[in-house]
């Protein structure tokens, strides 16, 4: 099974360039992110903060929990989530489709000890 992680913001590169080019006061940016990319986001955050001069307040959770929070009115500047959830929030008008950017793909695998039969993972029922 493959899933895409989607970031709902204009091009990250353009944002970084603008953050450096335009003299503005430092701001706190609220980032909500799926736990699947938590370590990646936390690793990049200090570099972004040094370069852009903005502090990131990062909140991580499962995509469905973040979706429910957004539907309940949670505010954010950047949302990093699965493509399926992002598509649903775009349909609801809670994310702007033009700001969607796919940034990663993830996969799931199963390891089986040598000599044992391979399990059927083709469907949930199996």
PDB file of C-alpha atoms in Angstrom:
ATOM      1  CA  UNK A   1       0.000   0.000   0.000  1.00  0.00           C
ATOM      2  CA  UNK A   2       1.397   3.402  -0.935  1.00  0.00           C
ATOM      3  CA  UNK A   3       0.310   6.750   0.397  1.00  0.00           C
ATOM      4  CA  UNK A   4       1.347  10.256  -0.464  1.00  0.00           C
ATOM      5  CA  UNK A   5       2.112  12.932   2.065  1.00  0.00           C
ATOM      6  CA  UNK A   6       0.786  16.289   1.025  1.00  0.00           C
ATOM      7  CA  UNK A   7       1.747  19.711   2.252  1.00  0.00           C
ATOM      8  CA  UNK A   8      -0.899  22.391   1.946  1.00  0.00           C
ATOM      9  CA  UNK A   9       1.034  25.536   1.207  1.00  0.00           C
ATOM     10  CA  UNK A  10       2.446  27.291  -1.807  1.00  0.00           C
ATOM     11  CA  UNK A  11       5.772  26.006  -2.977  1.00  0.00           C
ATOM     12  CA  UNK A  12       8.060  25.517   0.004  1.00  0.00           C
ATOM     13  CA  UNK A  13      10.952  26.913  -2.001  1.00  0.00           C
ATOM     14  CA  UNK A  14       9.046  30.072  -2.888  1.00  0.00           C
ATOM     15  CA  UNK A  15       8.098  30.493   0.757  1.00  0.00           C
ATOM     16  CA  UNK A  16      11.700  30.197   1.887  1.00  0.00           C
ATOM     17  CA  UNK A  17      12.873  32.659  -0.754  1.00  0.00           C
ATOM     18  CA  UNK A  18      10.177  35.180   0.145  1.00  0.00           C
ATOM     19  CA  UNK A  19      10.868  34.767   3.842  1.00  0.00           C
ATOM     20  CA  UNK A  20      14.464  35.785   3.245  1.00  0.00           C
ATOM     21  CA  UNK A  21      13.850  38.479   0.633  1.00  0.00           C
ATOM     22  CA  UNK A  22      11.153  40.513   2.339  1.00  0.00           C
ATOM     23  CA  UNK A  23      12.049  42.309   5.562  1.00  0.00           C
ATOM     24  CA  UNK A  24       9.330  41.291   8.004  1.00  0.00           C
ATOM     25  CA  UNK A  25       9.111  40.737  11.692  1.00  0.00           C
ATOM     26  CA  UNK A  26       9.662  37.214  12.923  1.00  0.00           C
ATOM     27  CA  UNK A  27       6.452  35.279  13.282  1.00  0.00           C
ATOM     28  CA  UNK A  28       5.376  32.026  14.827  1.00  0.00           C
ATOM     29  CA  UNK A  29       4.049  29.644  12.203  1.00  0.00           C
ATOM     30  CA  UNK A  30       1.738  26.830  13.247  1.00  0.00           C
ATOM     31  CA  UNK A  31       2.497  23.554  11.466  1.00  0.00           C
ATOM     32  CA  UNK A  32       0.256  20.525  11.840  1.00  0.00           C
ATOM     33  CA  UNK A  33       1.795  17.318  10.579  1.00  0.00           C
ATOM     34  CA  UNK A  34       1.094  13.620  10.420  1.00  0.00           C
ATOM     35  CA  UNK A  35       3.261  11.495  12.667  1.00  0.00           C
ATOM     36  CA  UNK A  36       4.580   9.688   9.595  1.00  0.00           C
ATOM     37  CA  UNK A  37       6.842  12.639   8.789  1.00  0.00           C
ATOM     38  CA  UNK A  38       7.317  13.929  12.336  1.00  0.00           C
ATOM     39  CA  UNK A  39      11.055  13.232  12.507  1.00  0.00           C
ATOM     40  CA  UNK A  40      11.595  14.771   9.052  1.00  0.00           C
ATOM     41  CA  UNK A  41       9.711  17.960   9.993  1.00  0.00           C
ATOM     42  CA  UNK A  42      11.484  18.230  13.348  1.00  0.00           C
ATOM     43  CA  UNK A  43      14.860  17.752  11.676  1.00  0.00           C
ATOM     44  CA  UNK A  44      14.234  20.522   9.123  1.00  0.00           C
ATOM     45  CA  UNK A  45      12.594  22.968  11.545  1.00  0.00           C
ATOM     46  CA  UNK A  46      15.785  24.422  13.104  1.00  0.00           C
ATOM     47  CA  UNK A  47      17.320  25.065   9.680  1.00  0.00           C
ATOM     48  CA  UNK A  48      14.136  26.809   8.505  1.00  0.00           C
ATOM     49  CA  UNK A  49      13.963  28.881  11.701  1.00  0.00           C
ATOM     50  CA  UNK A  50      17.590  30.036  11.312  1.00  0.00           C
ATOM     51  CA  UNK A  51      17.167  30.825   7.615  1.00  0.00           C
ATOM     52  CA  UNK A  52      13.729  32.435   7.684  1.00  0.00           C
ATOM     53  CA  UNK A  53      13.781  33.934  11.170  1.00  0.00           C
ATOM     54  CA  UNK A  54      10.354  32.476  11.956  1.00  0.00           C
ATOM     55  CA  UNK A  55       9.618  30.077  14.800  1.00  0.00           C
ATOM     56  CA  UNK A  56       7.717  26.899  13.977  1.00  0.00           C
ATOM     57  CA  UNK A  57       5.171  25.560  16.430  1.00  0.00           C
ATOM     58  CA  UNK A  58       4.750  21.952  15.336  1.00  0.00           C
ATOM     59  CA  UNK A  59       1.847  19.733  16.317  1.00  0.00           C
ATOM     60  CA  UNK A  60       1.853  16.097  15.209  1.00  0.00           C
ATOM     61  CA  UNK A  61      -0.973  13.582  15.060  1.00  0.00           C
ATOM     62  CA  UNK A  62      -2.614  11.007  12.862  1.00  0.00           C
ATOM     63  CA  UNK A  63      -4.102  12.300   9.627  1.00  0.00           C
ATOM     64  CA  UNK A  64      -7.674  11.521  10.696  1.00  0.00           C
ATOM     65  CA  UNK A  65      -7.276  13.255  14.064  1.00  0.00           C
ATOM     66  CA  UNK A  66      -5.801  16.335  12.359  1.00  0.00           C
ATOM     67  CA  UNK A  67      -8.674  16.246   9.845  1.00  0.00           C
ATOM     68  CA  UNK A  68     -11.265  16.262  12.641  1.00  0.00           C
ATOM     69  CA  UNK A  69      -9.452  19.149  14.350  1.00  0.00           C
ATOM     70  CA  UNK A  70      -9.380  21.183  11.119  1.00  0.00           C
ATOM     71  CA  UNK A  71     -13.077  20.447  10.580  1.00  0.00           C
ATOM     72  CA  UNK A  72     -13.700  21.686  14.137  1.00  0.00           C
ATOM     73  CA  UNK A  73     -11.964  24.989  13.365  1.00  0.00           C
ATOM     74  CA  UNK A  74      -8.304  24.360  14.249  1.00  0.00           C
ATOM     75  CA  UNK A  75      -6.171  27.095  12.720  1.00  0.00           C
ATOM     76  CA  UNK A  76      -2.794  26.505  11.102  1.00  0.00           C
ATOM     77  CA  UNK A  77      -0.347  27.988   8.640  1.00  0.00           C
ATOM     78  CA  UNK A  78       0.937  24.718   7.152  1.00  0.00           C
ATOM     79  CA  UNK A  79      -0.711  21.289   7.082  1.00  0.00           C
ATOM     80  CA  UNK A  80       1.296  18.207   6.177  1.00  0.00           C
ATOM     81  CA  UNK A  81      -0.945  15.178   5.770  1.00  0.00           C
ATOM     82  CA  UNK A  82      -1.927  12.241   3.617  1.00  0.00           C
ATOM     83  CA  UNK A  83      -3.225  12.953   0.139  1.00  0.00           C
ATOM     84  CA  UNK A  84      -6.580  11.317   0.895  1.00  0.00           C
ATOM     85  CA  UNK A  85      -7.252  13.598   3.864  1.00  0.00           C
ATOM     86  CA  UNK A  86      -6.000  16.663   1.990  1.00  0.00           C
ATOM     87  CA  UNK A  87      -8.359  15.851  -0.902  1.00  0.00           C
ATOM     88  CA  UNK A  88     -11.306  15.594   1.496  1.00  0.00           C
ATOM     89  CA  UNK A  89     -10.431  18.926   3.143  1.00  0.00           C
ATOM     90  CA  UNK A  90     -10.063  20.560  -0.276  1.00  0.00           C
ATOM     91  CA  UNK A  91     -13.559  19.307  -1.227  1.00  0.00           C
ATOM     92  CA  UNK A  92     -14.879  20.816   2.019  1.00  0.00           C
ATOM     93  CA  UNK A  93     -13.213  24.147   1.239  1.00  0.00           C
ATOM     94  CA  UNK A  94     -10.926  23.932   4.287  1.00  0.00           C
ATOM     95  CA  UNK A  95      -7.724  23.732   2.203  1.00  0.00           C
ATOM     96  CA  UNK A  96      -7.003  25.644  -1.001  1.00  0.00           C
ATOM     97  CA  UNK A  97      -6.361  23.218  -3.865  1.00  0.00           C
ATOM     98  CA  UNK A  98      -3.833  25.529  -5.532  1.00  0.00           C
ATOM     99  CA  UNK A  99      -1.602  25.362  -2.443  1.00  0.00           C
ATOM    100  CA  UNK A 100      -1.351  21.572  -2.418  1.00  0.00           C
ATOM    101  CA  UNK A 101       2.091  20.112  -3.094  1.00  0.00           C
ATOM    102  CA  UNK A 102       2.995  16.424  -2.901  1.00  0.00           C
ATOM    103  CA  UNK A 103       6.294  16.167  -1.040  1.00  0.00           C
ATOM    104  CA  UNK A 104       6.763  12.474  -0.215  1.00  0.00           C
ATOM    105  CA  UNK A 105       5.554   8.929  -0.836  1.00  0.00           C
ATOM    106  CA  UNK A 106       5.494   6.194   1.733  1.00  0.00           C
ATOM    107  CA  UNK A 107       5.067   2.463   1.557  1.00  0.00           C
ATOM    108  CA  UNK A 108       4.278  -0.411   3.844  1.00  0.00           C
ATOM    109  CA  UNK A 109       6.026  -3.766   3.696  1.00  0.00           C
ATOM    110  CA  UNK A 110       5.911  -7.104   5.427  1.00  0.00           C
ATOM    111  CA  UNK A 111       8.928  -9.221   6.292  1.00  0.00           C
ATOM    112  CA  UNK A 112       8.604 -12.996   6.432  1.00  0.00           C
ATOM    113  CA  UNK A 113      11.165 -15.364   7.906  1.00  0.00           C
ATOM    114  CA  UNK A 114      12.899 -17.507   5.287  1.00  0.00           C
ATOM    115  CA  UNK A 115      11.083 -20.775   4.639  1.00  0.00           C
ATOM    116  CA  UNK A 116       7.676 -19.610   5.901  1.00  0.00           C
ATOM    117  CA  UNK A 117       4.731 -19.089   3.548  1.00  0.00           C
ATOM    118  CA  UNK A 118       4.075 -15.559   2.362  1.00  0.00           C
ATOM    119  CA  UNK A 119       0.897 -14.087   3.893  1.00  0.00           C
ATOM    120  CA  UNK A 120      -1.873 -12.759   1.655  1.00  0.00           C
ATOM    121  CA  UNK A 121      -1.834  -8.982   2.214  1.00  0.00           C
ATOM    122  CA  UNK A 122      -3.738  -8.103  -0.954  1.00  0.00           C
ATOM    123  CA  UNK A 123      -6.857  -6.992   0.949  1.00  0.00           C
ATOM    124  CA  UNK A 124      -7.964  -6.097   4.470  1.00  0.00           C
ATOM    125  CA  UNK A 125     -10.189  -9.182   4.592  1.00  0.00           C
ATOM    126  CA  UNK A 126      -7.240 -11.493   3.918  1.00  0.00           C
TER     127      UNK A 126
END
